[in-house]
Coordinates of C-alpha atoms in Angstrom, one line a residue:
Chain O
M8 CA 32.3 107.1 -3.0
S9 CA 36.0 107.4 -3.8
D10 CA 35.0 109.5 -6.8
N11 CA 33.2 111.8 -4.5
N12 CA 36.1 111.9 -2.2
K13 CA 38.4 112.9 -5.1
K14 CA 36.0 115.6 -6.1
Q15 CA 35.9 116.9 -2.6
Q16 CA 39.7 116.8 -2.4
K17 CA 40.0 118.7 -5.7
E18 CA 37.4 121.2 -4.5
N19 CA 39.3 121.7 -1.2
A20 CA 42.6 122.2 -3.1
R21 CA 41.0 124.8 -5.3
R22 CA 39.6 126.6 -2.3
R23 CA 42.9 126.5 -0.6
F24 CA 44.7 127.9 -3.6
L25 CA 42.1 130.7 -4.0
R26 CA 42.3 131.6 -0.3
D27 CA 46.1 131.6 -0.4
S28 CA 46.3 133.7 -3.5
L29 CA 43.7 136.2 -2.2
S30 CA 45.4 136.7 1.2
A31 CA 48.8 137.1 -0.5
A32 CA 47.5 139.7 -2.9
A33 CA 45.7 141.5 -0.1
G34 CA 48.9 141.5 2.0
A35 CA 51.0 142.8 -0.9
F36 CA 48.4 145.5 -1.6
V37 CA 48.5 146.7 2.0
L38 CA 52.3 147.0 1.8
A39 CA 52.2 148.6 -1.6
V40 CA 49.7 151.2 -0.6
G41 CA 52.0 152.1 2.4
L42 CA 55.0 152.3 0.2
G43 CA 53.2 154.3 -2.5
A44 CA 51.9 156.8 0.0
Y45 CA 55.3 157.3 1.6
Q46 CA 57.0 157.5 -1.7
R47 CA 54.6 160.2 -3.1
S48 CA 55.0 162.4 0.0
A49 CA 58.8 162.3 -0.3
Q50 CA 59.3 162.5 -4.0
A51 CA 59.8 166.3 -4.1
V52 CA 63.4 167.3 -3.6
P53 CA 64.2 170.2 -1.3
A54 CA 65.7 173.3 -2.9
R55 CA 68.9 173.1 -0.9
A56 CA 70.0 169.8 -2.3
I57 CA 71.8 170.0 -5.6
R58 CA 72.5 167.0 -7.9
P59 CA 76.0 166.2 -9.1
P60 CA 77.1 167.4 -12.6
G61 CA 75.7 165.6 -15.7
A62 CA 72.6 164.5 -13.8
L63 CA 69.4 163.9 -15.8
P64 CA 66.5 166.2 -15.1
E65 CA 65.1 165.4 -11.6
K66 CA 62.2 163.2 -12.6
K67 CA 64.3 161.1 -14.9
F68 CA 67.1 161.0 -12.4
Q69 CA 64.9 159.3 -9.9
A70 CA 64.2 156.6 -12.4
A71 CA 67.8 156.1 -13.4
C72 CA 69.8 156.5 -10.1
L73 CA 70.5 153.0 -8.7
R74 CA 71.3 154.5 -5.2
C75 CA 74.8 152.8 -5.2
G76 CA 77.0 155.7 -4.1
Q77 CA 79.8 155.1 -6.6
C78 CA 79.7 158.8 -7.5
V79 CA 80.2 159.7 -3.9
R80 CA 83.2 157.4 -3.7
A81 CA 84.7 158.8 -6.8
C82 CA 84.3 162.5 -5.8
H83 CA 87.8 163.8 -5.7
A84 CA 87.0 166.3 -3.0
N85 CA 85.8 163.4 -0.8
L86 CA 88.9 161.4 -1.5
L87 CA 91.1 164.4 -0.7
R88 CA 89.4 164.5 2.7
N89 CA 90.2 160.8 3.3
N90 CA 93.8 161.3 2.1
D91 CA 93.1 158.9 -0.6
M92 CA 93.7 161.3 -3.5
P93 CA 94.6 159.5 -6.7
E94 CA 97.3 161.0 -8.9
M95 CA 95.8 164.1 -10.5
S96 CA 96.8 166.8 -12.8
T97 CA 97.9 170.0 -11.1
E98 CA 97.0 172.1 -14.1
G99 CA 94.2 174.4 -14.3
P100 CA 93.1 177.4 -12.2
A101 CA 93.2 177.0 -8.5
E102 CA 89.5 177.3 -8.2
V103 CA 89.0 174.3 -10.4
N104 CA 91.8 172.1 -9.2
P105 CA 90.8 170.2 -6.1
N106 CA 94.5 169.6 -5.3
A107 CA 94.8 173.2 -4.6
S108 CA 91.7 173.2 -2.4
V109 CA 92.1 173.2 1.4
E110 CA 88.4 172.6 2.0
L111 CA 87.9 169.4 3.9
E112 CA 84.1 169.0 4.0
P113 CA 83.0 166.2 1.7
V114 CA 81.1 167.4 -1.4
L115 CA 78.9 164.6 -2.6
R116 CA 76.8 162.7 0.0
L117 CA 74.1 160.0 -0.2
A118 CA 70.7 160.9 1.2
E119 CA 70.2 159.0 4.4
S120 CA 67.0 157.2 5.4
G121 CA 64.5 159.7 6.8
N122 CA 66.1 162.6 4.9
D123 CA 63.7 164.5 2.7
I124 CA 65.8 163.7 -0.3
P125 CA 65.1 160.3 -1.9
T126 CA 67.0 157.8 0.1
G127 CA 70.3 156.7 -1.3
T128 CA 70.5 159.4 -4.0
P129 CA 73.6 161.7 -4.3
Y130 CA 73.5 165.5 -3.6
F131 CA 75.6 168.3 -2.3
I132 CA 74.9 171.4 -0.3
P133 CA 76.7 174.3 -1.9
R134 CA 76.9 176.4 1.3
I135 CA 78.7 173.6 3.1
S136 CA 80.9 172.3 0.3
P137 CA 80.4 173.3 -3.4
C138 CA 81.2 171.2 -6.4
R139 CA 84.9 171.6 -7.4
L140 CA 84.2 171.1 -11.1
C141 CA 86.9 168.4 -11.6
E142 CA 87.7 168.5 -15.3
D143 CA 88.0 164.6 -15.5
M144 CA 84.4 164.4 -14.0
P145 CA 85.1 161.3 -11.7
C146 CA 81.5 161.2 -10.4
V147 CA 80.1 161.0 -13.9
Q148 CA 82.7 158.4 -15.0
A149 CA 81.8 156.2 -12.0
C150 CA 78.0 156.2 -12.6
P151 CA 77.0 152.7 -13.9
S152 CA 73.4 153.6 -14.9
G153 CA 73.7 156.8 -16.9
A154 CA 71.9 158.9 -14.2
L155 CA 75.0 161.0 -14.4
S156 CA 76.1 161.1 -18.0
E157 CA 78.6 162.8 -20.3
K158 CA 75.8 163.2 -22.8
N159 CA 74.4 165.9 -20.5
L160 CA 77.7 167.7 -20.5
L161 CA 78.4 167.9 -24.2
D162 CA 80.1 171.1 -25.4
K163 CA 78.3 171.6 -28.8
E164 CA 81.1 173.7 -30.2
K165 CA 84.0 171.5 -29.2
K166 CA 82.0 168.3 -29.6
E167 CA 83.3 166.8 -26.4
P168 CA 82.0 166.7 -22.9
S169 CA 83.1 169.5 -20.6
I170 CA 82.5 170.1 -16.9
Y171 CA 81.7 173.7 -17.7
Q172 CA 78.5 172.5 -19.5
A173 CA 77.2 171.3 -16.1
R174 CA 73.9 172.9 -15.1
M175 CA 73.5 171.6 -11.6
G176 CA 71.5 174.5 -10.6
L177 CA 71.5 178.3 -11.1
A178 CA 73.0 180.9 -8.8
V179 CA 70.5 183.5 -7.9
L180 CA 71.2 186.8 -6.0
I181 CA 68.2 186.0 -3.9
N182 CA 68.4 188.8 -1.4
H183 CA 70.0 191.9 -2.9
E184 CA 68.9 194.0 0.1
N185 CA 71.6 192.3 2.2
C186 CA 74.2 192.0 -0.4
I187 CA 77.2 194.1 0.5
G188 CA 77.7 195.1 -3.1
F189 CA 74.2 196.6 -3.2
Q190 CA 75.1 198.7 -0.2
G191 CA 77.8 200.3 -2.3
L192 CA 80.7 198.5 -0.5
R193 CA 83.4 196.6 -2.4
C194 CA 83.0 192.9 -1.7
D195 CA 83.2 190.9 -5.0
V196 CA 83.9 187.7 -3.1
C197 CA 81.4 185.6 -5.1
Y198 CA 82.6 187.1 -8.3
R199 CA 86.2 186.4 -7.5
N200 CA 85.4 182.8 -6.6
C201 CA 83.4 182.0 -9.7
P202 CA 85.1 179.3 -11.8
V203 CA 83.6 180.9 -14.9
I204 CA 84.4 184.5 -13.8
D205 CA 83.2 187.3 -16.1
K206 CA 80.9 184.9 -18.0
A207 CA 78.7 183.3 -15.4
L208 CA 79.1 186.1 -12.9
T209 CA 79.8 189.7 -13.8
L210 CA 79.9 192.9 -11.8
D211 CA 77.5 195.4 -13.3
M212 CA 78.2 199.0 -12.4
Q213 CA 75.4 201.3 -11.2
V214 CA 75.4 204.8 -9.8
N215 CA 75.3 204.7 -6.0
Q216 CA 72.3 206.9 -5.5
R217 CA 73.0 207.4 -1.8
T218 CA 76.3 209.2 -2.3
G219 CA 75.7 210.3 -5.9
V220 CA 79.3 210.0 -6.8
H221 CA 80.3 206.4 -6.2
T222 CA 79.7 203.2 -8.1
R223 CA 77.9 200.1 -6.9
F224 CA 79.3 196.8 -8.2
I225 CA 76.3 194.5 -8.6
P226 CA 77.0 190.7 -8.9
T227 CA 75.0 189.5 -11.9
V228 CA 74.5 185.9 -12.8
H229 CA 74.2 184.8 -16.5
S230 CA 72.4 181.5 -16.8
E231 CA 74.0 180.8 -20.1
H232 CA 77.3 180.1 -18.3
C233 CA 76.5 179.3 -14.7
T234 CA 77.3 175.7 -13.8
G235 CA 75.5 175.8 -10.4
C236 CA 78.7 174.7 -8.6
G237 CA 77.9 176.9 -5.7
K238 CA 81.3 178.4 -5.1
C239 CA 79.6 181.8 -4.9
E240 CA 77.2 180.7 -2.3
R241 CA 79.9 179.0 -0.3
S242 CA 82.1 182.2 -0.3
C243 CA 79.4 184.8 0.4
I244 CA 80.6 186.7 3.4
L245 CA 77.1 187.1 5.0
E246 CA 75.9 185.0 7.9
H247 CA 73.3 183.6 5.4
P248 CA 74.3 183.9 1.8
A249 CA 72.6 186.5 -0.4
I250 CA 73.5 184.5 -3.5
K251 CA 72.2 180.9 -3.5
V252 CA 72.2 178.1 -6.0
L253 CA 68.7 176.8 -6.7
P254 CA 67.6 173.9 -8.7
L255 CA 67.0 175.0 -12.3
A256 CA 63.3 174.4 -12.2
L257 CA 63.0 176.6 -9.2
A258 CA 65.4 179.3 -10.3
R259 CA 64.5 180.0 -13.9
G260 CA 61.5 181.9 -15.2
E261 CA 60.1 181.1 -18.6
L262 CA 58.7 183.5 -21.1
G263 CA 55.2 182.6 -22.4
H264 CA 55.8 180.7 -25.7
H265 CA 53.5 183.0 -27.6
Y266 CA 55.5 186.0 -26.5
R267 CA 57.6 187.9 -29.1
L268 CA 60.2 190.5 -28.4
G269 CA 59.8 193.3 -31.0
W270 CA 63.4 194.2 -31.4
Q271 CA 64.4 190.5 -32.0
E272 CA 61.6 190.0 -34.5
K273 CA 62.7 193.2 -36.3
E274 CA 66.2 192.0 -36.5
E275 CA 65.1 188.6 -37.9
A276 CA 62.7 190.0 -40.4
G277 CA 65.0 192.9 -41.4
K278 CA 62.2 195.3 -40.7
S279 CA 59.5 196.1 -38.3
L280 CA 56.6 193.7 -38.4
I281 CA 54.2 196.5 -37.7
P282 CA 54.0 199.9 -39.2
E283 CA 56.4 202.3 -37.4
A284 CA 54.9 204.1 -34.5
L285 CA 53.0 207.2 -35.5
Q286 CA 54.7 210.5 -34.8
L287 CA 52.1 212.1 -32.6
P288 CA 52.3 215.8 -31.9
A289 CA 53.9 216.6 -28.6
R290 CA 51.4 218.0 -26.2
R291 CA 52.9 220.2 -23.5
P292 CA 51.4 222.5 -21.0
E293 CA 51.0 226.0 -22.6
E294 CA 53.8 227.7 -20.6
L295 CA 56.4 225.2 -21.9
L296 CA 55.7 225.8 -25.5
Chain D
M9 CA 60.2 117.4 30.5
N10 CA 62.2 120.1 29.0
A11 CA 61.4 121.2 25.5
R12 CA 63.8 120.0 22.9
I13 CA 66.3 122.6 21.9
P14 CA 67.3 122.2 18.2
G15 CA 71.0 121.6 17.9
H16 CA 71.7 120.1 21.3
E17 CA 71.6 116.6 20.1
A18 CA 73.7 117.5 17.0
V19 CA 76.4 119.1 19.2
A20 CA 76.3 116.1 21.5
R21 CA 76.8 113.6 18.7
K22 CA 78.9 115.5 16.2
G23 CA 80.8 118.0 18.3
W24 CA 80.2 121.8 18.3
L25 CA 82.3 122.5 15.2
L26 CA 80.5 120.0 12.9
A27 CA 77.1 121.1 14.3
N28 CA 77.8 124.7 13.3
R29 CA 80.1 124.3 10.3
W30 CA 77.9 125.8 7.6
L31 CA 76.6 128.5 9.9
L32 CA 80.2 129.6 10.7
L33 CA 81.1 129.6 7.0
R34 CA 78.0 131.6 6.2
R35 CA 78.8 134.2 8.9
I36 CA 82.4 134.4 7.5
S37 CA 80.9 134.9 4.0
Q38 CA 78.4 137.6 5.1
L39 CA 80.8 139.5 7.3
G40 CA 83.6 139.1 4.8
I41 CA 81.6 140.6 1.9
L42 CA 80.5 143.4 4.2
G43 CA 84.1 143.9 5.2
L44 CA 85.2 144.1 1.6
F45 CA 82.7 147.0 1.1
L46 CA 83.7 148.6 4.3
A47 CA 87.5 148.3 3.7
G48 CA 87.4 151.2 1.3
P49 CA 85.8 153.9 3.4
L50 CA 87.3 152.7 6.7
L51 CA 90.8 151.7 5.7
G52 CA 91.3 153.2 2.2
I53 CA 91.6 149.7 0.6
W54 CA 89.3 150.0 -2.4
I55 CA 88.4 146.5 -3.5
I56 CA 84.6 147.1 -4.0
R57 CA 83.1 150.5 -4.5
G58 CA 79.4 151.1 -4.2
T59 CA 76.7 149.0 -2.5
L60 CA 74.7 145.9 -3.1
S61 CA 72.4 147.8 -5.4
A62 CA 75.3 148.4 -7.8
S63 CA 79.0 148.0 -7.3
E64 CA 82.3 147.8 -9.0
T65 CA 84.9 145.2 -7.9
L66 CA 88.6 145.7 -8.5
G67 CA 87.9 148.6 -10.9
F68 CA 86.4 146.5 -13.6
L69 CA 83.8 144.0 -12.5
P70 CA 80.3 145.6 -12.3
M71 CA 77.4 144.0 -10.4
T72 CA 73.9 145.3 -10.3
D73 CA 70.9 144.0 -8.3
P74 CA 68.3 142.6 -10.7
L75 CA 65.2 143.9 -8.9
I76 CA 66.6 147.5 -8.7
M77 CA 67.5 147.2 -12.4
L78 CA 63.9 146.1 -13.3
Q79 CA 62.4 148.9 -11.3
S80 CA 64.6 151.4 -13.1
L81 CA 63.5 149.9 -16.4
A82 CA 59.8 150.0 -15.3
A83 CA 60.3 153.6 -14.3
G84 CA 61.3 154.4 -17.8
H85 CA 65.1 154.6 -17.8
P86 CA 67.1 152.6 -20.4
A87 CA 70.2 151.9 -18.3
A88 CA 73.7 152.5 -19.5
S89 CA 75.7 149.4 -20.5
T90 CA 77.7 149.1 -17.2
A91 CA 74.6 148.5 -15.2
V92 CA 73.2 146.1 -17.8
I93 CA 76.4 144.1 -17.9
G94 CA 76.4 144.1 -14.1
T95 CA 72.9 142.8 -14.0
L96 CA 73.7 140.0 -16.5
I97 CA 76.7 138.9 -14.4
V98 CA 74.6 138.7 -11.2
V99 CA 71.7 136.9 -13.0
V100 CA 73.9 134.3 -14.7
F101 CA 75.9 133.7 -11.5
Y102 CA 72.8 133.1 -9.3
A103 CA 70.8 131.3 -12.0
L104 CA 73.5 128.8 -12.2
L105 CA 74.5 128.5 -8.6
S106 CA 71.1 129.1 -6.9
G107 CA 69.3 132.4 -6.4
R108 CA 68.7 132.4 -2.8
V109 CA 72.4 131.7 -2.0
F110 CA 72.3 135.5 -2.0
C111 CA 69.9 135.5 1.0
A112 CA 71.9 133.1 3.0
W113 CA 75.5 133.9 2.1
V114 CA 75.5 137.6 1.1
C115 CA 72.6 139.6 2.4
P116 CA 73.4 141.5 5.6
V117 CA 69.8 141.5 6.8
N118 CA 70.1 137.8 7.3
L119 CA 72.2 138.5 10.4
V120 CA 69.3 140.5 11.8
T121 CA 66.5 138.0 10.8
D122 CA 68.5 135.0 11.9
T123 CA 68.9 136.6 15.4
A124 CA 65.2 137.4 15.4
A125 CA 64.3 133.8 14.5
W126 CA 66.6 132.4 17.2
L127 CA 64.9 134.7 19.8
N128 CA 61.5 133.7 18.5
R129 CA 62.3 130.0 18.8
R130 CA 63.9 130.3 22.2
M131 CA 60.9 132.1 23.5
G132 CA 58.6 129.6 22.0
M133 CA 56.6 132.4 20.3
K134 CA 53.4 131.4 18.6
K135 CA 52.5 132.7 15.1
V136 CA 50.5 135.9 15.6
L137 CA 50.1 136.7 11.9
H138 CA 49.1 134.4 9.1
L139 CA 50.5 135.3 5.7
S140 CA 50.8 133.4 2.5
K141 CA 54.2 132.4 1.4
S142 CA 53.5 133.9 -2.0
T143 CA 52.9 137.4 -0.7
R144 CA 56.4 138.3 -1.7
Y145 CA 55.7 137.6 -5.4
W146 CA 52.7 139.8 -5.3
F147 CA 54.6 142.5 -3.4
M148 CA 57.4 142.3 -6.0
A149 CA 54.8 142.7 -8.8
A150 CA 53.3 145.7 -6.9
I151 CA 56.6 147.3 -6.6
L152 CA 57.3 147.1 -10.3
L153 CA 53.8 148.5 -11.0
L154 CA 54.5 151.4 -8.6
S155 CA 57.8 152.1 -10.3
L156 CA 56.0 152.1 -13.6
G157 CA 53.4 154.5 -12.3
S158 CA 55.6 156.9 -10.4
G159 CA 58.7 156.9 -12.6
T160 CA 61.0 156.3 -9.7
I161 CA 62.7 153.3 -8.1
V162 CA 60.1 153.1 -5.3
Y163 CA 61.4 150.2 -3.3
E164 CA 64.7 151.8 -2.5
W165 CA 62.8 154.0 0.0
L166 CA 62.2 150.9 2.1
N167 CA 64.5 148.1 1.0
P168 CA 66.2 146.9 4.2
V169 CA 68.9 145.0 2.3
T170 CA 70.4 148.1 0.8
L171 CA 69.3 150.3 3.6
L172 CA 71.3 148.3 6.1
Q173 CA 74.4 148.1 4.0
R174 CA 74.2 151.7 2.7
G175 CA 73.7 152.8 6.2
L176 CA 76.9 151.1 7.4
L177 CA 78.8 152.5 4.4
F178 CA 77.4 156.0 4.1
G179 CA 75.3 156.8 7.2
M180 CA 72.2 155.2 8.6
G181 CA 70.0 158.2 9.3
M182 CA 66.6 156.9 10.5
G183 CA 67.2 153.6 8.9
W184 CA 67.9 151.8 12.2
M185 CA 64.2 152.3 13.2
L186 CA 63.1 150.4 10.1
L187 CA 65.6 147.6 10.9
L188 CA 64.4 147.5 14.5
A189 CA 60.8 147.2 13.3
L190 CA 61.9 144.4 11.0
F191 CA 63.6 142.6 13.9
L192 CA 60.6 143.0 16.2
F193 CA 58.3 141.8 13.4
D194 CA 60.3 138.7 12.9
A195 CA 60.9 138.1 16.6
F196 CA 57.4 138.6 17.9
L197 CA 54.8 138.6 15.1
L198 CA 55.9 136.0 12.5
R199 CA 59.0 133.9 12.6
R200 CA 61.1 134.4 9.4
G201 CA 58.3 136.8 8.5
W202 CA 60.4 139.1 6.4
C203 CA 62.7 136.7 4.5
G204 CA 60.1 133.9 4.3
Y205 CA 57.0 135.8 3.3
L206 CA 57.6 139.4 2.3
C207 CA 61.1 140.2 1.0
P208 CA 60.8 141.0 -2.8
V209 CA 64.6 140.9 -3.2
G210 CA 64.6 137.3 -2.1
A211 CA 61.5 136.7 -4.3
M212 CA 63.4 138.0 -7.3
Y213 CA 66.4 135.7 -6.5
S214 CA 64.0 132.8 -6.2
L215 CA 62.5 133.5 -9.6
L216 CA 66.0 133.6 -11.1
S217 CA 66.9 130.0 -10.5
P218 CA 64.4 127.4 -11.6
A219 CA 67.2 125.0 -12.5
A220 CA 70.1 126.0 -10.2
V221 CA 72.9 123.5 -9.7
L222 CA 73.5 123.7 -6.0
R223 CA 70.9 121.7 -4.0
V224 CA 70.6 120.2 -0.5
K225 CA 69.9 116.5 -0.6
A226 CA 68.2 114.4 2.1
D227 CA 70.6 111.7 1.2
G228 CA 70.3 109.6 4.4
R229 CA 66.6 110.1 4.9
E230 CA 66.2 106.5 6.0
R231 CA 68.1 107.6 9.1
C232 CA 65.6 110.3 10.0
T233 CA 64.3 110.0 13.6
D234 CA 61.6 112.6 13.2
C235 CA 63.3 114.9 15.7
Q236 CA 62.0 118.0 13.8
D237 CA 65.2 119.9 14.4
C238 CA 65.7 120.7 10.7
F239 CA 62.1 122.0 10.4
A240 CA 62.7 124.2 13.5
V241 CA 65.8 125.9 12.1
C242 CA 65.0 126.0 8.4
P243 CA 64.1 129.5 7.1
E244 CA 61.7 127.9 4.6
P245 CA 60.6 124.7 6.4
Q246 CA 58.0 123.8 3.7
V247 CA 60.8 123.0 1.3
I248 CA 62.2 120.0 3.3
R249 CA 59.1 117.8 3.5
P250 CA 58.9 116.6 -0.1
A251 CA 62.6 115.5 -0.1
L252 CA 62.7 114.1 3.4
K253 CA 59.3 112.5 3.7
G254 CA 58.6 111.6 0.1
D255 CA 58.1 107.9 -0.9
A256 CA 60.8 105.7 -2.2
Q257 CA 60.3 106.8 -5.8
S258 CA 60.5 110.5 -5.1
T259 CA 63.7 112.4 -5.2
S260 CA 65.6 113.2 -2.0
I261 CA 66.9 116.4 -3.5
I262 CA 65.3 119.6 -2.2
L263 CA 64.0 121.1 -5.4
S264 CA 62.2 124.1 -4.2
R265 CA 63.7 127.3 -5.5
N266 CA 62.9 128.9 -2.1
C267 CA 65.6 126.9 -0.4
L268 CA 68.4 129.3 0.7
N269 CA 71.1 126.7 0.6
C270 CA 72.1 127.9 4.0
G271 CA 73.1 124.4 5.1
R272 CA 71.7 124.8 8.6
C273 CA 69.7 121.5 8.2
I274 CA 73.0 119.8 7.4
D275 CA 74.5 121.2 10.6
I276 CA 71.6 120.6 12.9
C277 CA 70.8 117.0 11.9
P278 CA 72.2 114.6 14.5
H279 CA 72.2 111.8 12.0
N280 CA 73.7 113.5 9.0
V281 CA 70.7 113.0 6.8
F282 CA 71.4 116.1 4.6
R283 CA 74.4 117.1 2.5
F284 CA 75.1 119.6 -0.3
S285 CA 74.7 118.1 -3.7
R286 CA 74.0 118.8 -7.3
R287 CA 70.6 118.8 -9.1
T288 CA 70.7 115.6 -11.2

């Protein structure tokens, strides 16, 4: 009898344990599905949000960033705004030195909940406040996890990190139709504001076909040097900027990997890889002969 | 006959201050820590930078939340040394002291859920939902799996702990809606529902401290009059019974790692049955 009772008790305990575990697992599953669905829908980062310098590629960044905001706190431009500026070197060109800047909008922000940027991750909006390219890289220094890292800013020639190796995005003259330079007017504002002037941004000269005698100065971005700081976008005089910084993945085209450029191959090989083009007889209409 | 209101007898017997001593100290701790974080952005006094997910105190002491760190690892990022050291500091501290001390003495969401629990109790709400106490561990495991699968720190989309604190420090956005939902859930659907059944951050801290030093002891359990006040106010009422109602051979120390060490049972007991003690 008492043996049976014990058996029954054991059986009941086993059932209770099973029931408890199953309901816990089911509850957790419901929560996890909700979280997963929300997370998937919100994982894409909008084009207007640019990550701070030294950030890992976006996918890795989302794994690495601890959402702590220490980069935002360290951002010199943010501190300047709060009048909490630490002692800083006043060397360097005015464009680069945040002490010389009078802009008071914060640069780095943390994405708020409900924003389409992953909650708690840092970004800046170039049109509102571009990255000041501080040479001491305070945001990178502040990052505890390596989501922002000097490793991503290594100058391979000098063998030390440099803010000019930042590739936060790429400036793109996205709407030449409305660019003042394309109209044949002198503007140059984006060019003059570029911290890597004459390397990242040049003015290419073209004949102004409208007048036939003037030159058009065309702002031209060179991805090899562009840091994506966004000073060009910030300074564009249009109502909406004709030059915009876009995330690299969005901005850059990529040549098919099978593609070969004949003149490069020729230089490498020292000679053309195919027989020189045949000299065909010129065929012209009779009267031109 | 009026329903018994927990705390009335304690106040009558011990005086208001003694009946609320640990609660007051806890509020000072919670608000003080929040204040240290807020002093930087509000007053320019930078003692702590960052948030509860990762911070730096006095310019050298890093601290990192272990659950966020684990998600980052699961997502495939080998963290830099600062974050790793910060995690070790937090893990060692709470493993020695007691993991869920975080929940009762640090976590800002405790202010929200304590208020909800008080409201729930005063309105005499009945349980609407039935959940298992171990749901939180499954949820935690699911979060780590989701991080592994998606390559991102998934729970930071939702985590009310950092969401509330980050909201106060950097801007709340739509976060207040989530916190309101949390409050309503706790107040009307399931008392202590979030902290007691679901919160994976608390689950992580529970797991950290199987042998923590700080424990509450039902030292004077022979004085217990079965008034049930401690069960009414305890965030994890199931942890009290073995210590309070065990037979003479069993220990009077609350051994469950789910105990928050909030000390509310010490306050509320009219007969001083409980006190803070060490695990021996």
